[in-house]
Amino acid sequence: DVKVTQSSRYLVKRTGEKVFLECVQDMDHENMFWYRQDPGLGLRLIYFSYDVKMKEKGDIPEGYSVSREKKERFSLILESASTNQTSMYLCASKEGGTYQETQYFGPGTRLLVL
Amino acid sequence: GDSVTQMEGPVTLSEEAFLTINCTYTATGYPSLFWYVQYPGEGLQLLLKATKADDKGSNKGFEATYRKETTSFHLEKGSVQVSDSAVYFCALGDSSYKLIFGSGTRLLVRP
């Protein structure tokens, strides 16, 4: 079975803290993605990676960075957390580079920044 | 740019009722279309997809037909169950990496 796991289901952080969200997939997929989900806005792409050490900005990259040192792991970093980054964060992976392919999602991390 | 519009929720139905959730899209090319479902406390999972015009995707009693002439991909189910209560997202894939999501529609099914 396809599996995408995220390091935490819930996180509470203080404004200004550095926050790491980890995602691991066991499907040997080339592509990995980070989205944030907010009510009424659907999912918005923050960053994606199409290969180890390769990354591309999505629609809302400001305030975030990413790291992909190994194929199976994709990390999202909030350099200095702010209250407007309180959200649900979803990681996804996809095998290849065509747009017909399915993205597989992790369970999500609900982040609260105080 | 490309976009997806889906009906606002929540949609509240009684068990065994007929379900339609509307989805329309704007795209310059020939996108693939997807429906994802998010059950409470979980991530998204693919419900069905269609990769070209007139294709019908189906799964678990749900169906959607890719209609290029009306730029629509409406989700239907003939008889909903309480276990279908979830948030449903319509999405469009128009490039090698990106999915564009609608805002989601919450479905509540009452016994």
GROMACS .gro file of C-alpha atoms in nm:
model
  225
    1ASP     CA    1   0.000   0.000   0.000
    2VAL     CA    2   0.107   0.355  -0.075
    3LYS     CA    3   0.214   0.542   0.233
    4VAL     CA    4   0.299   0.904   0.309
    5THR     CA    5   0.369   0.985   0.672
    6GLN     CA    6   0.410   1.318   0.848
    7SER     CA    7   0.611   1.357   1.167
    8SER     CA    8   0.340   1.521   1.376
    9ARG     CA    9  -0.039   1.540   1.367
   10TYR     CA   10  -0.055   1.847   1.592
   11LEU     CA   11   0.202   2.113   1.677
   12VAL     CA   12   0.188   2.423   1.894
   13LYS     CA   13   0.467   2.677   1.849
   14ARG     CA   14   0.545   3.031   1.957
   15THR     CA   15   0.584   3.328   1.725
   16GLY     CA   16   0.944   3.354   1.605
   17GLU     CA   17   1.029   2.986   1.657
   18LYS     CA   18   1.186   2.782   1.379
   19VAL     CA   19   0.954   2.496   1.286
   20PHE     CA   20   1.035   2.176   1.100
   21LEU     CA   21   0.766   1.961   0.939
   22GLU     CA   22   0.884   1.626   0.808
   23CYS     CA   23   0.733   1.406   0.542
   24VAL     CA   24   0.838   1.057   0.436
   25GLN     CA   25   0.708   0.846   0.147
   26ASP     CA   26   0.783   0.479   0.092
   27MET     CA   27   0.689   0.456  -0.277
   28ASP     CA   28   1.016   0.570  -0.437
   29HIS     CA   29   0.832   0.865  -0.590
   30GLU     CA   30   1.025   1.135  -0.773
   31ASN     CA   31   0.796   1.425  -0.684
   32MET     CA   32   0.698   1.558  -0.344
   33PHE     CA   33   0.480   1.853  -0.247
   34TRP     CA   34   0.388   2.071   0.048
   35TYR     CA   35   0.044   2.233   0.063
   36ARG     CA   36  -0.139   2.434   0.321
   37GLN     CA   37  -0.512   2.394   0.367
   38ASP     CA   38  -0.729   2.676   0.495
   39PRO     CA   39  -1.109   2.691   0.520
   40GLY     CA   40  -1.267   2.832   0.206
   41LEU     CA   41  -0.936   2.840   0.020
   42GLY     CA   42  -0.883   2.474  -0.059
   43LEU     CA   43  -0.523   2.360  -0.088
   44ARG     CA   44  -0.246   2.594  -0.196
   45LEU     CA   45   0.096   2.476  -0.308
   46ILE     CA   46   0.388   2.605  -0.104
   47TYR     CA   47   0.683   2.419  -0.260
   48PHE     CA   48   0.749   2.106  -0.454
   49SER     CA   49   1.052   1.894  -0.537
   50TYR     CA   50   1.104   1.685  -0.851
   51ASP     CA   51   1.433   1.525  -0.744
   52VAL     CA   52   1.677   1.509  -0.457
   53LYS     CA   53   1.812   1.857  -0.376
   54MET     CA   54   1.580   2.011  -0.638
   55LYS     CA   55   1.295   2.241  -0.545
   56GLU     CA   56   1.054   2.483  -0.704
   57LYS     CA   57   0.837   2.753  -0.551
   58GLY     CA   58   0.464   2.706  -0.557
   59ASP     CA   59   0.198   2.970  -0.520
   60ILE     CA   60   0.269   3.082  -0.163
   61PRO     CA   61   0.638   3.022  -0.077
   62GLU     CA   62   0.691   3.336   0.131
   63GLY     CA   63   0.798   3.257   0.487
   64TYR     CA   64   0.880   2.894   0.404
   65SER     CA   65   1.177   2.694   0.284
   66VAL     CA   66   1.222   2.326   0.206
   67SER     CA   67   1.488   2.059   0.207
   68ARG     CA   68   1.516   1.730   0.022
   69GLU     CA   69   1.841   1.552   0.101
   70LYS     CA   70   1.703   1.202   0.040
   71LYS     CA   71   1.449   1.085  -0.212
   72GLU     CA   72   1.200   0.964   0.045
   73ARG     CA   73   1.206   1.268   0.274
   74PHE     CA   74   1.084   1.624   0.217
   75SER     CA   75   1.098   1.880   0.494
   76LEU     CA   76   0.912   2.209   0.525
   77ILE     CA   77   1.078   2.478   0.735
   78LEU     CA   78   0.918   2.786   0.883
   79GLU     CA   79   1.220   3.005   0.951
   80SER     CA   80   1.038   3.232   1.197
   81ALA     CA   81   0.683   3.120   1.263
   82SER     CA   82   0.407   3.379   1.258
   83THR     CA   83   0.043   3.359   1.360
   84ASN     CA   84  -0.072   3.376   0.997
   85GLN     CA   85   0.104   3.044   0.939
   86THR     CA   86  -0.145   2.869   1.165
   87SER     CA   87  -0.292   2.613   0.928
   88MET     CA   88  -0.317   2.250   0.824
   89TYR     CA   89  -0.009   2.137   0.629
   90LEU     CA   90  -0.035   1.847   0.387
   91CYS     CA   91   0.247   1.660   0.221
   92ALA     CA   92   0.196   1.465  -0.101
   93SER     CA   93   0.400   1.259  -0.342
   94LYS     CA   94   0.366   1.151  -0.704
   95GLU     CA   95   0.558   0.896  -0.906
   96GLY     CA   96   0.636   1.073  -1.232
   97GLY     CA   97   0.615   1.400  -1.418
   98THR     CA   98   0.285   1.377  -1.602
   99TYR     CA   99  -0.024   1.565  -1.493
  100GLN     CA  100  -0.248   1.261  -1.522
  101GLU     CA  101  -0.087   1.092  -1.227
  102THR     CA  102  -0.236   1.071  -0.881
  103GLN     CA  103  -0.088   1.255  -0.588
  104TYR     CA  104  -0.085   1.062  -0.259
  105PHE     CA  105  -0.134   1.259   0.060
  106GLY     CA  106  -0.020   1.223   0.417
  107PRO     CA  107  -0.258   1.269   0.714
  108GLY     CA  108  -0.164   1.633   0.766
  109THR     CA  109  -0.007   1.838   1.045
  110ARG     CA  110  -0.226   2.092   1.219
  111LEU     CA  111   0.001   2.377   1.330
  112LEU     CA  112  -0.100   2.643   1.578
  113VAL     CA  113   0.131   2.944   1.617
  114LEU     CA  114   0.069   3.147   1.931
  115GLY     CA  115  -0.470   3.131  -1.508
  116ASP     CA  116  -0.638   2.797  -1.462
  117SER     CA  117  -0.894   2.766  -1.186
  118VAL     CA  118  -1.155   2.538  -1.030
  119THR     CA  119  -1.489   2.645  -0.887
  120GLN     CA  120  -1.704   2.414  -0.681
  121MET     CA  121  -2.028   2.464  -0.497
  122GLU     CA  122  -2.013   2.591  -0.145
  123GLY     CA  123  -2.126   2.372   0.138
  124PRO     CA  124  -2.221   2.233   0.358
  125VAL     CA  125  -2.446   2.001   0.167
  126THR     CA  126  -2.676   1.817   0.405
  127LEU     CA  127  -2.863   1.508   0.287
  128SER     CA  128  -3.054   1.221   0.434
  129GLU     CA  129  -2.921   0.869   0.391
  130GLU     CA  130  -3.004   0.717   0.050
  131ALA     CA  131  -3.056   1.058  -0.112
  132PHE     CA  132  -2.904   1.148  -0.449
  133LEU     CA  133  -2.588   1.357  -0.440
  134THR     CA  134  -2.455   1.612  -0.686
  135ILE     CA  135  -2.159   1.836  -0.614
  136ASN     CA  136  -2.093   2.080  -0.895
  137CYS     CA  137  -1.745   2.154  -1.025
  138THR     CA  138  -1.649   2.376  -1.316
  139TYR     CA  139  -1.306   2.466  -1.439
  140THR     CA  140  -1.115   2.715  -1.650
  141ALA     CA  141  -0.811   2.589  -1.837
  142THR     CA  142  -0.623   2.684  -2.150
  143GLY     CA  143  -0.511   2.333  -2.241
  144TYR     CA  144  -0.646   1.982  -2.189
  145PRO     CA  145  -0.624   1.914  -1.819
  146SER     CA  146  -0.686   1.602  -1.618
  147LEU     CA  147  -0.962   1.629  -1.358
  148PHE     CA  148  -0.977   1.471  -1.015
  149TRP     CA  149  -1.205   1.433  -0.716
  150TYR     CA  150  -1.034   1.390  -0.382
  151VAL     CA  151  -1.209   1.314  -0.053
  152GLN     CA  152  -1.098   1.407   0.297
  153TYR     CA  153  -1.257   1.212   0.583
  154PRO     CA  154  -1.252   1.371   0.929
  155GLY     CA  155  -0.902   1.386   1.075
  156GLU     CA  156  -0.735   1.245   0.765
  157GLY     CA  157  -0.545   1.360   0.460
  158LEU     CA  158  -0.684   1.362   0.108
  159GLN     CA  159  -0.730   1.048  -0.094
  160LEU     CA  160  -0.813   1.010  -0.458
  161LEU     CA  161  -1.178   0.926  -0.520
  162LEU     CA  162  -1.177   0.923  -0.901
  163LYS     CA  163  -1.023   1.090  -1.201
  164ALA     CA  164  -1.065   1.147  -1.575
  165THR     CA  165  -0.782   1.232  -1.809
  166LYS     CA  166  -0.962   1.333  -2.129
  167ALA     CA  167  -1.292   1.470  -2.252
  168ASP     CA  168  -1.596   1.239  -2.221
  169ASP     CA  169  -1.411   1.006  -1.983
  170LYS     CA  170  -1.612   0.892  -1.684
  171GLY     CA  171  -1.436   0.827  -1.357
  172SER     CA  172  -1.605   0.604  -1.101
  173ASN     CA  173  -1.530   0.457  -0.760
  174LYS     CA  174  -1.730   0.346  -0.453
  175GLY     CA  175  -2.060   0.435  -0.626
  176PHE     CA  176  -1.942   0.788  -0.713
  177GLU     CA  177  -1.921   0.902  -1.074
  178ALA     CA  178  -1.808   1.211  -1.264
  179THR     CA  179  -1.790   1.277  -1.638
  180TYR     CA  180  -1.536   1.511  -1.797
  181ARG     CA  181  -1.748   1.752  -2.005
  182LYS     CA  182  -1.532   1.976  -2.220
  183GLU     CA  183  -1.826   2.158  -2.377
  184THR     CA  184  -1.952   2.278  -2.038
  185THR     CA  185  -1.609   2.272  -1.866
  186SER     CA  186  -1.756   2.067  -1.585
  187PHE     CA  187  -1.678   1.759  -1.376
  188HIS     CA  188  -1.976   1.719  -1.145
  189LEU     CA  189  -1.964   1.449  -0.877
  190GLU     CA  190  -2.271   1.225  -0.838
  191LYS     CA  191  -2.380   0.935  -0.626
  192GLY     CA  192  -2.716   0.765  -0.644
  193SER     CA  193  -2.759   0.680  -0.276
  194VAL     CA  194  -2.538   0.835  -0.010
  195GLN     CA  195  -2.450   0.676   0.322
  196VAL     CA  196  -2.356   0.827   0.657
  197SER     CA  197  -2.001   0.706   0.594
  198ASP     CA  198  -1.980   0.938   0.290
  199SER     CA  199  -1.974   1.241   0.520
  200ALA     CA  200  -1.650   1.417   0.431
  201VAL     CA  201  -1.505   1.713   0.245
  202TYR     CA  202  -1.482   1.670  -0.132
  203PHE     CA  203  -1.228   1.856  -0.345
  204CYS     CA  204  -1.236   1.896  -0.719
  205ALA     CA  205  -0.890   1.944  -0.872
  206LEU     CA  206  -0.732   2.012  -1.208
  207GLY     CA  207  -0.392   1.896  -1.329
  208ASP     CA  208  -0.259   2.115  -1.606
  209SER     CA  209   0.116   2.077  -1.598
  210SER     CA  210   0.365   1.817  -1.504
  211TYR     CA  211   0.361   1.893  -1.135
  212LYS     CA  212   0.076   2.113  -1.029
  213LEU     CA  213  -0.274   2.041  -0.903
  214ILE     CA  214  -0.519   2.329  -0.871
  215PHE     CA  215  -0.786   2.266  -0.609
  216GLY     CA  216  -1.133   2.400  -0.557
  217SER     CA  217  -1.227   2.530  -0.214
  218GLY     CA  218  -1.388   2.204  -0.105
  219THR     CA  219  -1.748   2.104  -0.031
  220ARG     CA  220  -1.846   1.956   0.301
  221LEU     CA  221  -2.107   1.679   0.282
  222LEU     CA  222  -2.309   1.581   0.587
  223VAL     CA  223  -2.528   1.273   0.560
  224ARG     CA  224  -2.789   1.220   0.832
  225PRO     CA  225  -2.921   0.875   0.925
   0.00000   0.00000   0.00000
